[in-house]
PDB file of C-alpha atoms in Angstrom:
ATOM      1  CA  MET A 190     131.913  69.101 253.755  1.00  0.00           C
ATOM      2  CA  SER A 191     131.340  65.107 254.627  1.00  0.00           C
ATOM      3  CA  ARG A 192     134.918  63.457 254.179  1.00  0.00           C
ATOM      4  CA  HIS A 193     135.084  59.644 253.703  1.00  0.00           C
ATOM      5  CA  ARG A 194     137.184  57.720 256.702  1.00  0.00           C
ATOM      6  CA  THR A 195     137.519  54.317 255.002  1.00  0.00           C
ATOM      7  CA  GLY A 196     139.276  54.480 251.904  1.00  0.00           C
ATOM      8  CA  PRO A 197     142.773  54.176 250.172  1.00  0.00           C
ATOM      9  CA  PHE A 198     144.643  56.500 250.651  1.00  0.00           C
ATOM     10  CA  LEU A 199     145.532  58.986 247.389  1.00  0.00           C
ATOM     11  CA  PRO A 200     148.356  57.805 245.240  1.00  0.00           C
ATOM     12  CA  ARG A 201     151.388  59.743 244.550  1.00  0.00           C
ATOM     13  CA  PRO A 202     151.919  61.780 241.633  1.00  0.00           C
ATOM     14  CA  ARG A 203     153.338  61.228 238.751  1.00  0.00           C
ATOM     15  CA  GLY A 204     153.221  64.565 236.766  1.00  0.00           C
ATOM     16  CA  ALA A 205     152.251  68.060 236.652  1.00  0.00           C
ATOM     17  CA  LEU A 206     148.632  66.704 235.853  1.00  0.00           C
ATOM     18  CA  SER A 207     147.915  64.447 238.239  1.00  0.00           C
ATOM     19  CA  ALA A 208     148.971  66.782 240.843  1.00  0.00           C
ATOM     20  CA  GLY A 209     146.695  69.080 240.593  1.00  0.00           C
ATOM     21  CA  VAL A 210     144.484  66.878 241.080  1.00  0.00           C
ATOM     22  CA  ILE A 211     145.645  65.349 243.861  1.00  0.00           C
ATOM     23  CA  THR A 212     147.073  68.450 245.504  1.00  0.00           C
ATOM     24  CA  TYR A 213     143.012  69.386 245.409  1.00  0.00           C
ATOM     25  CA  LEU A 214     141.099  66.613 245.469  1.00  0.00           C
ATOM     26  CA  ARG A 215     143.682  66.772 249.847  1.00  0.00           C
ATOM     27  CA  GLY A 216     141.878  70.567 249.895  1.00  0.00           C
ATOM     28  CA  ASP A 217     145.720  71.742 249.874  1.00  0.00           C
ATOM     29  CA  GLY A 218     146.573  73.186 246.015  1.00  0.00           C
ATOM     30  CA  ALA A 219     145.233  74.327 242.614  1.00  0.00           C
ATOM     31  CA  LEU A 220     143.226  72.439 239.906  1.00  0.00           C
ATOM     32  CA  PRO A 221     145.311  72.195 236.780  1.00  0.00           C
ATOM     33  CA  ASP A 222     144.340  74.323 234.138  1.00  0.00           C
ATOM     34  CA  PRO A 223     141.600  71.712 231.983  1.00  0.00           C
ATOM     35  CA  GLY A 224     143.713  72.647 228.495  1.00  0.00           C
ATOM     36  CA  ALA A 225     146.584  71.119 229.740  1.00  0.00           C
ATOM     37  CA  ALA A 226     145.011  67.740 228.886  1.00  0.00           C
ATOM     38  CA  GLY A 227     145.879  68.902 225.489  1.00  0.00           C
ATOM     39  CA  SER A 228     149.355  68.071 225.385  1.00  0.00           C
ATOM     40  CA  ALA A 229     149.577  65.103 227.691  1.00  0.00           C
ATOM     41  CA  GLU A 230     150.547  62.060 226.654  1.00  0.00           C
ATOM     42  CA  PRO A 231     147.491  60.239 225.949  1.00  0.00           C
ATOM     43  CA  TYR A 232     148.483  56.566 227.230  1.00  0.00           C
ATOM     44  CA  GLY A 233     151.026  58.133 229.758  1.00  0.00           C
ATOM     45  CA  ASP A 234     151.029  58.374 233.677  1.00  0.00           C
ATOM     46  CA  ASP A 235     150.341  61.542 234.445  1.00  0.00           C
ATOM     47  CA  LEU A 236     146.905  61.808 232.712  1.00  0.00           C
ATOM     48  CA  GLN A 237     146.191  58.051 233.167  1.00  0.00           C
ATOM     49  CA  LEU A 238     146.424  57.956 236.585  1.00  0.00           C
ATOM     50  CA  ALA A 239     144.881  61.782 236.665  1.00  0.00           C
ATOM     51  CA  LEU A 240     141.745  60.410 234.850  1.00  0.00           C
ATOM     52  CA  TYR A 241     141.809  57.603 237.354  1.00  0.00           C
ATOM     53  CA  VAL A 242     141.697  58.799 240.670  1.00  0.00           C
ATOM     54  CA  CYS A 243     138.542  61.238 238.626  1.00  0.00           C
ATOM     55  CA  TYR A 244     136.989  57.790 238.399  1.00  0.00           C
ATOM     56  CA  GLU A 245     137.665  56.766 241.467  1.00  0.00           C
ATOM     57  CA  LEU A 246     135.660  59.685 242.929  1.00  0.00           C
ATOM     58  CA  HIS A 247     132.165  57.249 241.369  1.00  0.00           C
ATOM     59  CA  TYR A 248     133.727  54.188 243.354  1.00  0.00           C
ATOM     60  CA  ARG A 249     135.134  54.314 245.937  1.00  0.00           C
ATOM     61  CA  GLY A 250     136.189  57.059 247.402  1.00  0.00           C
ATOM     62  CA  PHE A 251     139.329  58.067 248.762  1.00  0.00           C
ATOM     63  CA  ALA A 252     140.737  58.194 253.240  1.00  0.00           C
ATOM     64  CA  GLY A 253     140.017  61.879 253.870  1.00  0.00           C
ATOM     65  CA  VAL A 254     139.021  62.818 250.577  1.00  0.00           C
ATOM     66  CA  SER A 255     135.429  64.445 250.792  1.00  0.00           C
ATOM     67  CA  SER A 256     132.380  62.763 249.660  1.00  0.00           C
ATOM     68  CA  GLU A 257     130.777  65.925 247.873  1.00  0.00           C
ATOM     69  CA  LEU A 258     133.621  65.956 245.617  1.00  0.00           C
ATOM     70  CA  GLU A 259     132.452  63.224 242.976  1.00  0.00           C
ATOM     71  CA  TRP A 260     130.688  66.531 241.077  1.00  0.00           C
ATOM     72  CA  ASP A 261     132.388  68.969 242.593  1.00  0.00           C
ATOM     73  CA  PRO A 262     132.463  71.348 238.560  1.00  0.00           C
ATOM     74  CA  PRO A 263     135.965  72.354 238.528  1.00  0.00           C
ATOM     75  CA  LEU A 264     137.339  68.884 238.996  1.00  0.00           C
ATOM     76  CA  LEU A 265     134.739  68.188 236.272  1.00  0.00           C
ATOM     77  CA  ALA A 266     136.014  69.232 233.568  1.00  0.00           C
ATOM     78  CA  VAL A 267     139.868  69.033 234.304  1.00  0.00           C
ATOM     79  CA  ARG A 268     138.738  65.398 233.884  1.00  0.00           C
ATOM     80  CA  ALA A 269     136.063  65.967 230.411  1.00  0.00           C
ATOM     81  CA  ALA A 270     139.306  66.995 229.186  1.00  0.00           C
ATOM     82  CA  MET A 271     141.646  64.408 229.833  1.00  0.00           C
ATOM     83  CA  GLU A 272     138.827  62.090 228.562  1.00  0.00           C
ATOM     84  CA  LYS A 273     138.229  63.892 225.658  1.00  0.00           C
ATOM     85  CA  ARG A 274     142.386  63.153 224.795  1.00  0.00           C
ATOM     86  CA  PHE A 275     142.072  60.502 226.186  1.00  0.00           C
ATOM     87  CA  LEU A 276     139.468  59.258 223.567  1.00  0.00           C
ATOM     88  CA  THR A 277     140.868  60.754 220.446  1.00  0.00           C
ATOM     89  CA  ALA A 278     143.636  58.954 220.556  1.00  0.00           C
ATOM     90  CA  LEU A 279     141.596  55.603 221.397  1.00  0.00           C
ATOM     91  CA  ARG A 280     139.167  56.879 218.471  1.00  0.00           C
ATOM     92  CA  HIS A 281     142.335  56.925 215.932  1.00  0.00           C
ATOM     93  CA  ASP A 282     144.709  54.585 217.712  1.00  0.00           C
ATOM     94  CA  ALA A 283     142.000  51.624 217.784  1.00  0.00           C
ATOM     95  CA  THR A 284     140.725  51.610 214.544  1.00  0.00           C
ATOM     96  CA  VAL A 285     138.233  49.341 213.009  1.00  0.00           C
ATOM     97  CA  THR A 286     138.626  47.902 209.743  1.00  0.00           C
ATOM     98  CA  ALA A 287     135.819  45.250 209.831  1.00  0.00           C
ATOM     99  CA  SER A 288     132.035  44.736 210.750  1.00  0.00           C
ATOM    100  CA  LEU A 289     131.035  43.713 214.261  1.00  0.00           C
ATOM    101  CA  ASP A 290     130.203  40.556 212.923  1.00  0.00           C
ATOM    102  CA  ASP A 291     133.118  39.880 211.580  1.00  0.00           C
ATOM    103  CA  ILE A 292     135.109  41.388 215.192  1.00  0.00           C
ATOM    104  CA  LEU A 293     133.155  39.211 216.861  1.00  0.00           C
ATOM    105  CA  ASP A 294     133.704  36.248 214.568  1.00  0.00           C
ATOM    106  CA  GLY A 295     137.352  36.937 215.673  1.00  0.00           C
ATOM    107  CA  LEU A 296     137.388  36.956 218.929  1.00  0.00           C
ATOM    108  CA  LEU A 297     136.265  32.946 219.189  1.00  0.00           C
ATOM    109  CA  LEU A 298     139.406  31.843 217.498  1.00  0.00           C
ATOM    110  CA  GLU A 299     142.526  30.857 219.662  1.00  0.00           C
ATOM    111  CA  PRO A 300     145.890  30.204 218.030  1.00  0.00           C
ATOM    112  CA  VAL A 301     147.123  27.065 218.573  1.00  0.00           C
ATOM    113  CA  ARG A 302     150.368  28.693 220.719  1.00  0.00           C
ATOM    114  CA  GLY A 303     150.275  31.859 221.515  1.00  0.00           C
ATOM    115  CA  SER A 304     152.459  34.598 222.884  1.00  0.00           C
ATOM    116  CA  GLY A 305     150.449  36.181 224.791  1.00  0.00           C
ATOM    117  CA  VAL A 306     150.626  37.154 228.527  1.00  0.00           C
ATOM    118  CA  SER A 307     148.299  33.623 229.079  1.00  0.00           C
ATOM    119  CA  TRP A 308     150.460  31.388 226.939  1.00  0.00           C
ATOM    120  CA  PHE A 309     153.678  32.714 229.403  1.00  0.00           C
ATOM    121  CA  LEU A 310     153.131  32.347 232.526  1.00  0.00           C
ATOM    122  CA  GLU A 311     151.133  29.013 232.151  1.00  0.00           C
ATOM    123  CA  ASP A 312     154.320  27.751 230.774  1.00  0.00           C
ATOM    124  CA  ARG A 313     157.013  29.473 232.502  1.00  0.00           C
ATOM    125  CA  GLY A 314     155.494  31.881 234.434  1.00  0.00           C
ATOM    126  CA  GLU A 315     157.024  31.737 238.719  1.00  0.00           C
ATOM    127  CA  LEU A 316     155.268  32.927 241.899  1.00  0.00           C
ATOM    128  CA  ARG A 317     156.676  36.367 240.732  1.00  0.00           C
ATOM    129  CA  HIS A 318     155.049  36.866 237.890  1.00  0.00           C
ATOM    130  CA  LEU A 319     151.276  35.622 238.988  1.00  0.00           C
ATOM    131  CA  ARG A 320     152.302  37.754 242.022  1.00  0.00           C
ATOM    132  CA  ASP A 321     153.299  40.818 239.379  1.00  0.00           C
ATOM    133  CA  TYR A 322     150.116  39.412 237.048  1.00  0.00           C
ATOM    134  CA  ALA A 323     147.872  39.809 239.997  1.00  0.00           C
ATOM    135  CA  VAL A 324     148.877  42.967 241.369  1.00  0.00           C
ATOM    136  CA  GLN A 325     148.753  44.767 238.019  1.00  0.00           C
ATOM    137  CA  ARG A 326     144.903  43.237 237.631  1.00  0.00           C
ATOM    138  CA  SER A 327     143.589  43.967 240.800  1.00  0.00           C
ATOM    139  CA  LEU A 328     143.461  47.529 239.946  1.00  0.00           C
ATOM    140  CA  TYR A 329     139.886  46.380 238.405  1.00  0.00           C
ATOM    141  CA  HIS A 330     139.251  42.876 239.879  1.00  0.00           C
ATOM    142  CA  LEU A 331     138.589  44.299 243.254  1.00  0.00           C
ATOM    143  CA  LYS A 332     135.775  46.126 241.219  1.00  0.00           C
ATOM    144  CA  GLU A 333     135.204  43.289 238.753  1.00  0.00           C
ATOM    145  CA  ALA A 334     131.792  44.110 237.144  1.00  0.00           C
ATOM    146  CA  ASP A 335     131.163  47.585 238.686  1.00  0.00           C
ATOM    147  CA  PRO A 336     132.361  49.752 235.501  1.00  0.00           C
ATOM    148  CA  HIS A 337     130.710  47.179 234.174  1.00  0.00           C
ATOM    149  CA  ALA A 338     126.948  48.513 236.161  1.00  0.00           C
ATOM    150  CA  TRP A 339     126.594  51.629 235.363  1.00  0.00           C
ATOM    151  CA  VAL A 340     124.997  50.719 231.986  1.00  0.00           C
ATOM    152  CA  LEU A 341     121.872  48.628 232.954  1.00  0.00           C
ATOM    153  CA  PRO A 342     119.812  52.277 232.791  1.00  0.00           C
ATOM    154  CA  ARG A 343     121.085  52.960 229.530  1.00  0.00           C
ATOM    155  CA  LEU A 344     119.787  49.593 228.622  1.00  0.00           C
ATOM    156  CA  GLY A 345     115.768  48.316 227.763  1.00  0.00           C
ATOM    157  CA  GLY A 346     114.769  44.897 227.066  1.00  0.00           C
ATOM    158  CA  ARG A 347     116.568  42.261 225.771  1.00  0.00           C
ATOM    159  CA  ALA A 348     120.057  43.549 225.847  1.00  0.00           C
ATOM    160  CA  LYS A 349     119.165  44.843 230.050  1.00  0.00           C
ATOM    161  CA  ALA A 350     117.523  40.949 230.850  1.00  0.00           C
ATOM    162  CA  GLY A 351     121.170  39.716 229.732  1.00  0.00           C
ATOM    163  CA  MET A 352     123.011  42.246 230.552  1.00  0.00           C
ATOM    164  CA  ALA A 353     122.391  42.322 234.386  1.00  0.00           C
ATOM    165  CA  ALA A 354     122.277  38.363 234.533  1.00  0.00           C
ATOM    166  CA  ILE A 355     125.623  37.799 234.335  1.00  0.00           C
ATOM    167  CA  GLU A 356     125.913  41.460 236.334  1.00  0.00           C
ATOM    168  CA  TYR A 357     124.090  39.123 238.412  1.00  0.00           C
ATOM    169  CA  ASP A 358     126.114  35.812 238.578  1.00  0.00           C
ATOM    170  CA  GLU A 359     129.483  38.544 238.977  1.00  0.00           C
ATOM    171  CA  PHE A 360     128.437  39.883 242.283  1.00  0.00           C
ATOM    172  CA  GLY A 361     128.294  35.951 243.615  1.00  0.00           C
ATOM    173  CA  ALA A 362     124.860  35.457 242.920  1.00  0.00           C
ATOM    174  CA  GLY A 363     123.134  36.298 245.990  1.00  0.00           C
ATOM    175  CA  ARG A 364     126.889  34.384 247.186  1.00  0.00           C
ATOM    176  CA  ALA A 365     128.535  37.891 249.111  1.00  0.00           C
ATOM    177  CA  ASP A 366     131.414  34.283 249.214  1.00  0.00           C
ATOM    178  CA  ARG A 367     131.414  34.235 245.531  1.00  0.00           C
ATOM    179  CA  VAL A 368     131.168  37.490 244.373  1.00  0.00           C
ATOM    180  CA  HIS A 369     134.154  37.012 241.632  1.00  0.00           C
ATOM    181  CA  ALA A 370     135.804  40.458 244.005  1.00  0.00           C
ATOM    182  CA  GLN A 371     136.394  38.174 246.504  1.00  0.00           C
ATOM    183  CA  LEU A 372     136.686  35.263 244.967  1.00  0.00           C
ATOM    184  CA  PHE A 373     140.126  37.747 243.634  1.00  0.00           C
ATOM    185  CA  ALA A 374     140.948  38.433 247.289  1.00  0.00           C
ATOM    186  CA  GLY A 375     141.289  34.801 247.401  1.00  0.00           C
ATOM    187  CA  LEU A 376     143.780  34.853 244.798  1.00  0.00           C
ATOM    188  CA  MET A 377     145.336  37.347 246.163  1.00  0.00           C
ATOM    189  CA  ALA A 378     145.472  35.772 249.734  1.00  0.00           C
ATOM    190  CA  ASP A 379     147.113  32.682 248.125  1.00  0.00           C
ATOM    191  CA  LEU A 380     149.664  34.914 246.618  1.00  0.00           C
ATOM    192  CA  GLY A 381     151.156  36.323 249.754  1.00  0.00           C
ATOM    193  CA  LEU A 382     149.385  39.411 248.928  1.00  0.00           C
ATOM    194  CA  ASP A 383     147.851  42.767 250.800  1.00  0.00           C
ATOM    195  CA  THR A 384     143.778  42.465 249.852  1.00  0.00           C
ATOM    196  CA  ALA A 385     143.238  45.745 250.103  1.00  0.00           C
ATOM    197  CA  TYR A 386     141.160  47.854 247.744  1.00  0.00           C
ATOM    198  CA  GLY A 387     143.581  50.372 245.787  1.00  0.00           C
ATOM    199  CA  ARG A 388     146.679  49.164 248.326  1.00  0.00           C
ATOM    200  CA  TYR A 389     148.347  48.965 244.368  1.00  0.00           C
ATOM    201  CA  LEU A 390     147.479  51.446 242.858  1.00  0.00           C
ATOM    202  CA  ASP A 391     151.305  53.373 242.882  1.00  0.00           C
ATOM    203  CA  GLU A 392     152.746  49.933 240.920  1.00  0.00           C
ATOM    204  CA  GLY A 393     150.100  50.156 238.478  1.00  0.00           C
ATOM    205  CA  SER A 394     151.251  50.600 235.340  1.00  0.00           C
ATOM    206  CA  ALA A 395     149.719  53.211 232.554  1.00  0.00           C
ATOM    207  CA  PRO A 396     148.794  50.166 230.491  1.00  0.00           C
ATOM    208  CA  MET A 397     146.702  49.216 232.832  1.00  0.00           C
ATOM    209  CA  LEU A 398     145.247  52.280 234.835  1.00  0.00           C
ATOM    210  CA  ALA A 399     143.998  52.678 230.956  1.00  0.00           C
ATOM    211  CA  LEU A 400     142.274  49.430 230.494  1.00  0.00           C
ATOM    212  CA  VAL A 401     139.865  50.393 233.836  1.00  0.00           C
ATOM    213  CA  ASN A 402     139.245  53.965 232.518  1.00  0.00           C
ATOM    214  CA  GLN A 403     138.721  52.953 228.915  1.00  0.00           C
ATOM    215  CA  MET A 404     135.944  51.266 231.160  1.00  0.00           C
ATOM    216  CA  SER A 405     134.499  53.939 233.380  1.00  0.00           C
ATOM    217  CA  LEU A 406     135.062  56.471 230.403  1.00  0.00           C
ATOM    218  CA  PHE A 407     132.440  54.483 228.714  1.00  0.00           C
ATOM    219  CA  GLY A 408     130.794  53.145 231.131  1.00  0.00           C
ATOM    220  CA  LEU A 409     129.827  57.020 232.409  1.00  0.00           C
ATOM    221  CA  HIS A 410     128.277  58.255 230.093  1.00  0.00           C
ATOM    222  CA  ARG A 411     124.895  57.172 228.128  1.00  0.00           C
ATOM    223  CA  ARG A 412     126.143  58.257 224.413  1.00  0.00           C
ATOM    224  CA  LEU A 413     129.210  55.565 224.339  1.00  0.00           C
ATOM    225  CA  ARG A 414     127.275  52.554 225.342  1.00  0.00           C
ATOM    226  CA  GLY A 415     127.210  51.208 222.307  1.00  0.00           C
ATOM    227  CA  ALA A 416     131.386  51.205 222.968  1.00  0.00           C
ATOM    228  CA  LEU A 417     130.744  49.650 226.651  1.00  0.00           C
ATOM    229  CA  VAL A 418     128.852  47.147 225.111  1.00  0.00           C
ATOM    230  CA  GLY A 419     132.095  45.764 223.269  1.00  0.00           C
ATOM    231  CA  HIS A 420     134.308  46.292 226.064  1.00  0.00           C
ATOM    232  CA  PHE A 421     131.683  43.780 228.013  1.00  0.00           C
ATOM    233  CA  ALA A 422     132.484  41.713 225.006  1.00  0.00           C
ATOM    234  CA  ALA A 423     135.356  41.361 224.391  1.00  0.00           C
ATOM    235  CA  VAL A 424     136.287  40.644 227.699  1.00  0.00           C
ATOM    236  CA  GLU A 425     133.691  38.049 228.240  1.00  0.00           C
ATOM    237  CA  ILE A 426     134.310  36.289 224.859  1.00  0.00           C
ATOM    238  CA  THR A 427     138.230  36.410 225.190  1.00  0.00           C
ATOM    239  CA  SER A 428     138.017  35.418 228.639  1.00  0.00           C
ATOM    240  CA  SER A 429     137.307  31.517 229.115  1.00  0.00           C
ATOM    241  CA  PRO A 430     140.452  29.674 226.440  1.00  0.00           C
ATOM    242  CA  ALA A 431     142.470  32.953 228.383  1.00  0.00           C
ATOM    243  CA  SER A 432     141.327  31.739 232.028  1.00  0.00           C
ATOM    244  CA  ARG A 433     141.876  28.120 231.551  1.00  0.00           C
ATOM    245  CA  ARG A 434     146.369  28.305 230.467  1.00  0.00           C
ATOM    246  CA  LEU A 435     146.060  31.141 233.972  1.00  0.00           C
ATOM    247  CA  ALA A 436     144.391  27.956 236.218  1.00  0.00           C
ATOM    248  CA  HIS A 437     147.081  25.845 234.696  1.00  0.00           C
ATOM    249  CA  ALA A 438     149.305  28.512 235.513  1.00  0.00           C
ATOM    250  CA  MET A 439     148.160  28.486 239.651  1.00  0.00           C
ATOM    251  CA  LYS A 440     148.469  24.740 239.556  1.00  0.00           C
ATOM    252  CA  ARG A 441     151.377  24.642 237.909  1.00  0.00           C
ATOM    253  CA  THR A 442     153.362  26.976 240.629  1.00  0.00           C
ATOM    254  CA  GLY A 443     151.435  25.756 244.171  1.00  0.00           C
ATOM    255  CA  ALA A 444     149.862  29.323 243.935  1.00  0.00           C
ATOM    256  CA  GLY A 445     147.152  27.530 246.167  1.00  0.00           C
ATOM    257  CA  PRO A 446     143.421  26.307 245.788  1.00  0.00           C
ATOM    258  CA  ALA A 447     142.196  29.976 246.130  1.00  0.00           C
ATOM    259  CA  ALA A 448     143.867  31.242 243.118  1.00  0.00           C
ATOM    260  CA  GLU A 449     143.523  28.466 240.714  1.00  0.00           C
ATOM    261  CA  PHE A 450     139.676  28.481 241.415  1.00  0.00           C
ATOM    262  CA  PHE A 451     139.486  31.717 240.847  1.00  0.00           C
ATOM    263  CA  TYR A 452     139.708  31.285 236.832  1.00  0.00           C
ATOM    264  CA  THR A 453     138.339  27.115 237.212  1.00  0.00           C
ATOM    265  CA  GLU A 454     135.359  29.254 238.293  1.00  0.00           C
ATOM    266  CA  HIS A 455     135.763  32.309 234.994  1.00  0.00           C
ATOM    267  CA  VAL A 456     135.951  28.920 232.538  1.00  0.00           C
ATOM    268  CA  GLU A 457     132.774  27.569 233.346  1.00  0.00           C
ATOM    269  CA  ALA A 458     131.268  31.076 233.573  1.00  0.00           C
ATOM    270  CA  ASP A 459     132.304  33.103 230.806  1.00  0.00           C
ATOM    271  CA  ALA A 460     131.727  30.186 228.222  1.00  0.00           C
ATOM    272  CA  VAL A 461     127.521  30.978 229.270  1.00  0.00           C
ATOM    273  CA  HIS A 462     128.367  34.665 229.752  1.00  0.00           C
ATOM    274  CA  GLU A 463     129.772  34.315 225.842  1.00  0.00           C
ATOM    275  CA  GLN A 464     126.543  33.211 224.400  1.00  0.00           C
ATOM    276  CA  VAL A 465     124.028  35.357 226.241  1.00  0.00           C
ATOM    277  CA  VAL A 466     126.654  38.385 225.423  1.00  0.00           C
ATOM    278  CA  ARG A 467     126.535  37.877 221.642  1.00  0.00           C
ATOM    279  CA  ARG A 468     122.775  36.296 221.703  1.00  0.00           C
ATOM    280  CA  ASP A 469     120.598  38.411 224.076  1.00  0.00           C
ATOM    281  CA  VAL A 470     123.365  41.412 225.022  1.00  0.00           C
ATOM    282  CA  ILE A 471     124.056  42.567 221.461  1.00  0.00           C
ATOM    283  CA  GLY A 472     121.630  41.287 219.749  1.00  0.00           C
ATOM    284  CA  GLY A 473     119.127  42.646 221.812  1.00  0.00           C
ATOM    285  CA  LEU A 474     120.822  46.296 221.443  1.00  0.00           C
ATOM    286  CA  LEU A 475     120.697  46.170 217.727  1.00  0.00           C
ATOM    287  CA  ASP A 476     117.739  45.592 217.354  1.00  0.00           C
ATOM    288  CA  ASP A 477     116.482  48.469 219.069  1.00  0.00           C
ATOM    289  CA  GLU A 478     119.510  50.567 218.413  1.00  0.00           C
ATOM    290  CA  PRO A 479     121.083  48.803 215.013  1.00  0.00           C
ATOM    291  CA  GLU A 480     122.971  52.186 214.836  1.00  0.00           C
ATOM    292  CA  LEU A 481     124.807  51.152 217.356  1.00  0.00           C
ATOM    293  CA  ALA A 482     126.617  48.957 216.628  1.00  0.00           C
ATOM    294  CA  ALA A 483     130.280  51.161 214.838  1.00  0.00           C
ATOM    295  CA  ASP A 484     130.208  51.853 218.317  1.00  0.00           C
ATOM    296  CA  ILE A 485     129.840  48.234 219.551  1.00  0.00           C
ATOM    297  CA  ALA A 486     132.865  47.914 217.171  1.00  0.00           C
ATOM    298  CA  PHE A 487     134.979  50.316 218.436  1.00  0.00           C
ATOM    299  CA  GLY A 488     134.488  48.966 222.060  1.00  0.00           C
ATOM    300  CA  ILE A 489     136.746  45.587 220.931  1.00  0.00           C
ATOM    301  CA  VAL A 490     139.349  47.004 218.260  1.00  0.00           C
ATOM    302  CA  ALA A 491     139.483  49.251 221.583  1.00  0.00           C
ATOM    303  CA  THR A 492     140.211  46.766 224.509  1.00  0.00           C
ATOM    304  CA  SER A 493     142.271  44.692 222.520  1.00  0.00           C
ATOM    305  CA  TYR A 494     144.062  47.027 221.538  1.00  0.00           C
ATOM    306  CA  LEU A 495     144.649  48.251 225.715  1.00  0.00           C
ATOM    307  CA  GLU A 496     145.142  44.486 225.743  1.00  0.00           C
ATOM    308  CA  GLU A 497     148.243  44.502 224.077  1.00  0.00           C
ATOM    309  CA  ARG A 498     149.499  47.076 225.389  1.00  0.00           C
ATOM    310  CA  LEU A 499     149.745  45.937 228.295  1.00  0.00           C
ATOM    311  CA  GLY A 500     150.455  42.520 227.323  1.00  0.00           C
ATOM    312  CA  GLU A 501     153.694  44.298 225.568  1.00  0.00           C
ATOM    313  CA  ARG A 502     154.351  46.031 228.922  1.00  0.00           C
ATOM    314  CA  LEU A 503     154.599  42.870 230.750  1.00  0.00           C
ATOM    315  CA  LEU A 504     156.110  40.221 228.839  1.00  0.00           C
ATOM    316  CA  ALA A 505     158.264  43.078 228.544  1.00  0.00           C
ATOM    317  CA  ALA A 506     159.524  43.377 232.257  1.00  0.00           C
ATOM    318  CA  TRP A 507     159.582  39.369 232.621  1.00  0.00           C
ATOM    319  CA  GLN A 508     161.475  38.683 229.755  1.00  0.00           C
ATOM    320  CA  THR A 509     164.603  40.528 230.506  1.00  0.00           C
TER     321      THR A 509
END
């Protein structure tokens, strides 16, 4: 079997599920029983790391792990059990209590003074906080937009065109030096961090793993295409004001020009993307498949729920 010579190293396990998956990928152990996922903490380190490792086989893979394991049936059975546990918990905890239009309108509301992560970093953040934040976000931003690309074959017409236009921007509009993942690597370099893909997986918290896993879960299942569009809308619509605050934090702390530019770029780009997402991606999808409105709403609410969990985790650590 062919083996990857490049890619990040497999992480350290955090429990029985992740240990079983990791040893199986190394070729020196048996997979855990799929039934074990049913009793695992759905947002906990063990399940979320095991799920992340499974999903990563569809992205860059891991050093020394056979590329043929991407579609290994026994591994997929374990992954399916973990996905069921995670998705069931999300549907229970991220309850949709309003119409899609009201939820979308709510995303546009900005408090005069907020208490989230971007507000903290803008007002009181130190370089150590910014480094910690970048380490966590690197699990997504070093493959920014990749999980969203899975939905493109599942869309048509106006929705596909709008989504492709935004993805084109995310991937640098034809310029390798403007690919957003590369811009984030520049941010990390300014902060004195290692820019290697997957370098900080061991430092990734369970809430951050869950956020990235949600994108892969929604993107890799055609039945969840509406939820992926909802997630994408939540990210793009709320990104611009948060990016402005983070750009201020980078400038105030003297983080560096690349660190500041990553967020100033998102202020402008995502302000445009916000309109395209609502008008073309969501509008076009609902024109074609109006029955997906509930799934779009769920994707938005689930994203907000997981972002809040991550924010609580980071602020609790920083304020202690």
